Short mmCIF file of N, CA and C in Angstrom, two decimals:
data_model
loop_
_atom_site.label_atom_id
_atom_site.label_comp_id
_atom_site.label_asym_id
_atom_site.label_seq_id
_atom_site.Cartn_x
_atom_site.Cartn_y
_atom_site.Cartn_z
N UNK A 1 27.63 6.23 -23.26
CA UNK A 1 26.75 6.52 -24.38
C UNK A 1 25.32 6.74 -23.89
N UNK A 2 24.92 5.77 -22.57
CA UNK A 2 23.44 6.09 -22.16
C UNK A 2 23.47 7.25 -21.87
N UNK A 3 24.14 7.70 -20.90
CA UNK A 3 24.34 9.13 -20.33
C UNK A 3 23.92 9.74 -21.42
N UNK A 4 24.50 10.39 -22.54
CA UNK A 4 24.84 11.29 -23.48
C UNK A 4 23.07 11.29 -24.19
N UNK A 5 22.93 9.79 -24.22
CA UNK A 5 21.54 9.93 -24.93
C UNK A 5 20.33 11.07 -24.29
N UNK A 6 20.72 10.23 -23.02
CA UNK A 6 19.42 10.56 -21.69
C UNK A 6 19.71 12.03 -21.58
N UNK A 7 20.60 12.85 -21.59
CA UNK A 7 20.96 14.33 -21.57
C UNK A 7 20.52 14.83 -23.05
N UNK A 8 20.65 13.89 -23.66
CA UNK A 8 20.36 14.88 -25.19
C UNK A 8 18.92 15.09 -25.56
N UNK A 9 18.30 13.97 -24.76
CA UNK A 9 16.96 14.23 -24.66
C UNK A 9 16.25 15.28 -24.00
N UNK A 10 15.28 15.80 -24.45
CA UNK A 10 14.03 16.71 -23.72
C UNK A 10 14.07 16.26 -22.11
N UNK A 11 13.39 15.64 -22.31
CA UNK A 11 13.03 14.83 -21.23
C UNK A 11 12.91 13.90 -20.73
N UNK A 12 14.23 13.22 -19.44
CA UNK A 12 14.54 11.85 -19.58
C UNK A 12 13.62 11.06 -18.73
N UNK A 13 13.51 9.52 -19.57
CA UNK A 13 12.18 9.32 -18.75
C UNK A 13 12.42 8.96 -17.14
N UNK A 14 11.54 8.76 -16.47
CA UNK A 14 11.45 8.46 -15.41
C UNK A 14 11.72 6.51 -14.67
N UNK A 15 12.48 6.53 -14.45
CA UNK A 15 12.79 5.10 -14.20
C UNK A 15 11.78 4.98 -12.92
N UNK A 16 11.35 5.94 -12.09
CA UNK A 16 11.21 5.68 -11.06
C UNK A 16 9.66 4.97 -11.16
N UNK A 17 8.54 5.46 -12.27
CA UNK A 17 7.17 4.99 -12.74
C UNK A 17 7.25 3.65 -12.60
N UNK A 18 8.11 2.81 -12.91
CA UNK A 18 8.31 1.81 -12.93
C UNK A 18 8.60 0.70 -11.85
N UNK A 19 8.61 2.05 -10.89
CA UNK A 19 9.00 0.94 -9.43
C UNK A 19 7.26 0.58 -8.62
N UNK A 20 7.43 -0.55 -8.35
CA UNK A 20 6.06 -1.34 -7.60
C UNK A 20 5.60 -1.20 -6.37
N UNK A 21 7.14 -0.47 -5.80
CA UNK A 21 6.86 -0.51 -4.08
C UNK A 21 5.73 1.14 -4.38
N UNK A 22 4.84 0.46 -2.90
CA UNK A 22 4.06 1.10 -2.31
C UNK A 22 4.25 2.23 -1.61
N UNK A 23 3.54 2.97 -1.43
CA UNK A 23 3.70 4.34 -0.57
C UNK A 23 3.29 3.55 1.16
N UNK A 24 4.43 4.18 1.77
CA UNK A 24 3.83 3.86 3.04
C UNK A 24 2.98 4.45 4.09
N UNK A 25 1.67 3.95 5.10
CA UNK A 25 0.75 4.27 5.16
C UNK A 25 1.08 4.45 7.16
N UNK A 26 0.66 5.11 8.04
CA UNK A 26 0.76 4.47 9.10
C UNK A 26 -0.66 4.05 9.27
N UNK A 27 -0.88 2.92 10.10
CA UNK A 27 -1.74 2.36 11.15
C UNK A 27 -2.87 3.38 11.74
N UNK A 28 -4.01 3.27 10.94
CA UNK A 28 -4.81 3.88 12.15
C UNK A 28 -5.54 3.82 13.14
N UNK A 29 -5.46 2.30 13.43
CA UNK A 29 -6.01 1.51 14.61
C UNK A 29 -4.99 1.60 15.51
N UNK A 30 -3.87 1.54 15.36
CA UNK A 30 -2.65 1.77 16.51
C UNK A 30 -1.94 2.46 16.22
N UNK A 31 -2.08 3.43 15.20
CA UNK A 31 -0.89 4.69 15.35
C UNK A 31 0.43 4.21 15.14
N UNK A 32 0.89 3.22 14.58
CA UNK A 32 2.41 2.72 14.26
C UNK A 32 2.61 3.14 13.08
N UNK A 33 3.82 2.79 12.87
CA UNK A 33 4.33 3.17 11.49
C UNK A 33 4.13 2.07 10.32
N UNK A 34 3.82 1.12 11.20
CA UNK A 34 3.78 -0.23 10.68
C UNK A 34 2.92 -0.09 8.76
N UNK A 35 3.20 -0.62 7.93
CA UNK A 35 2.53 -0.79 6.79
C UNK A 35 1.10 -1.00 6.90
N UNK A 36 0.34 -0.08 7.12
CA UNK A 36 -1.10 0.27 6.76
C UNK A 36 -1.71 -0.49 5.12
N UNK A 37 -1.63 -1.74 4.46
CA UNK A 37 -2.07 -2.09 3.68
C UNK A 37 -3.14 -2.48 3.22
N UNK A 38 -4.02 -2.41 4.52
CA UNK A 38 -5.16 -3.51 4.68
C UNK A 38 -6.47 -2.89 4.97
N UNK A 39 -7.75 -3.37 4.10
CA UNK A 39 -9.12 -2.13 4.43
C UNK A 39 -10.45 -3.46 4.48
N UNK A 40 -10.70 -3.75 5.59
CA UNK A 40 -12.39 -4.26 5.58
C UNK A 40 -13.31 -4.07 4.45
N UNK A 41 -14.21 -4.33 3.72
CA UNK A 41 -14.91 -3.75 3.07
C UNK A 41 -15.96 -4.22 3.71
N UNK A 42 -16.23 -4.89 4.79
CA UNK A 42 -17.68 -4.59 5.52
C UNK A 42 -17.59 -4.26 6.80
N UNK A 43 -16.49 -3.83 7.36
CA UNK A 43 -16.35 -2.91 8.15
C UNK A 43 -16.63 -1.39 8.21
N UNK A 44 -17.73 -1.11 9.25
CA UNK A 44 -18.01 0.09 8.84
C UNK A 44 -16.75 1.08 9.37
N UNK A 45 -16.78 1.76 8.39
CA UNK A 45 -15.47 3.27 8.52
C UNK A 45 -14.08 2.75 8.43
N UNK A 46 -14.15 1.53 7.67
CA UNK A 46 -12.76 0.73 7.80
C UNK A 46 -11.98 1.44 7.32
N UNK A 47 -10.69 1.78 7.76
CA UNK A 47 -9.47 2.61 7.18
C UNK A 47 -8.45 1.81 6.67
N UNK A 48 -7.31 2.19 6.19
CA UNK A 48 -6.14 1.39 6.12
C UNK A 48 -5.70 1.30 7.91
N UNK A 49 -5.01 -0.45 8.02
CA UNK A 49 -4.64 -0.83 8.88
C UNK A 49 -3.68 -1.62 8.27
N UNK A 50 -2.96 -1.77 9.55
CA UNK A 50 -1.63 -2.99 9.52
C UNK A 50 -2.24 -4.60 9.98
N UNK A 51 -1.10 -5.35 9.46
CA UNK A 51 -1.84 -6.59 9.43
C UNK A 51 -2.16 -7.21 10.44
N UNK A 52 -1.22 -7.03 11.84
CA UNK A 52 -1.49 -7.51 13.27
C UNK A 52 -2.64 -6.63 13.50
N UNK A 53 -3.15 -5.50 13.44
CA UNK A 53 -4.39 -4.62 13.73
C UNK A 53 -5.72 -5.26 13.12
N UNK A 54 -5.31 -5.78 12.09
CA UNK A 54 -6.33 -6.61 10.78
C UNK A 54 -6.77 -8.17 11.23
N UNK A 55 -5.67 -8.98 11.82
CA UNK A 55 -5.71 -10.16 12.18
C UNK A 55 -5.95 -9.72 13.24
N UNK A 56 -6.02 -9.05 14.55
CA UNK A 56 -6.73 -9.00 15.98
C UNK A 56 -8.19 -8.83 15.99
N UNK A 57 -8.05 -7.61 14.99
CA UNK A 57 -9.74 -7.14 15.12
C UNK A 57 -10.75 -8.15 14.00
N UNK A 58 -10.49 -8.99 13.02
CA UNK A 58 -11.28 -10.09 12.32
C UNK A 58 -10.85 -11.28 13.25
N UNK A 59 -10.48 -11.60 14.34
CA UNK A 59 -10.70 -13.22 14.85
C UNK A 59 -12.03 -13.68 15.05
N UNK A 60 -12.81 -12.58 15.53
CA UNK A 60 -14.36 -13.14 15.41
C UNK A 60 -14.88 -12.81 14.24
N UNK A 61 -14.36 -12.17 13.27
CA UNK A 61 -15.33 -12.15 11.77
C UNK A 61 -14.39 -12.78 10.79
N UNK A 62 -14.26 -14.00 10.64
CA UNK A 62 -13.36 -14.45 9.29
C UNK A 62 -13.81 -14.42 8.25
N UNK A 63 -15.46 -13.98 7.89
CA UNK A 63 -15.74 -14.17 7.04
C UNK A 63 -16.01 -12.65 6.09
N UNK A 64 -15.19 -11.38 6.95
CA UNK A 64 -15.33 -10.20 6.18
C UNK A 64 -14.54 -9.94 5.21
N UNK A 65 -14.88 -9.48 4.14
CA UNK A 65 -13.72 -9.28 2.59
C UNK A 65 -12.82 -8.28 3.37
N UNK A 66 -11.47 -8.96 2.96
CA UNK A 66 -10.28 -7.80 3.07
C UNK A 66 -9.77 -7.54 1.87
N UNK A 67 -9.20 -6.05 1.66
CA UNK A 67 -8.72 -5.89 0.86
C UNK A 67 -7.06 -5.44 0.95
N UNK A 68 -6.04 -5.95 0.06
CA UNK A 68 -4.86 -5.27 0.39
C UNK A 68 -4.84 -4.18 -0.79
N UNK A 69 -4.08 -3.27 -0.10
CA UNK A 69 -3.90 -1.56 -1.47
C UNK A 69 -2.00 -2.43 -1.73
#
């Protein structure tokens, strides 16, 4: 019966709007494929990075805002 509905409709909606996962990003501190989630905001020219790239390069600044996307 869902079927029949979802076809009888114009236009069926999109289940997919609804999904949470993220687009994946690569690394631009190391070029991996690794999940790029992570951006300095007082880092100058901070890009998305992965989290081992994020935790190497803040051991001497713990006190810079990170942000996750």
């Amino acid at each position: 019966l869902l079927d029949e509905i979802l076809h009888a409709t114009p236009e069926a909606p999109s289940w997919k709007s609804h999904d949470r996962t993220q687009p994946s990003f690569d690394c631009e501190s190391c070029n991996s494929n690794a999940s790029a989630i992570y951006r300095c905001r007082d880092c100058f020219c901070s890009g998305l990075i992965c989290c081992d790239c994020m935790l190497r390069e803040h051991r001497a600044n713990p006190f810079h805002r990170v942000d996750v996307t």
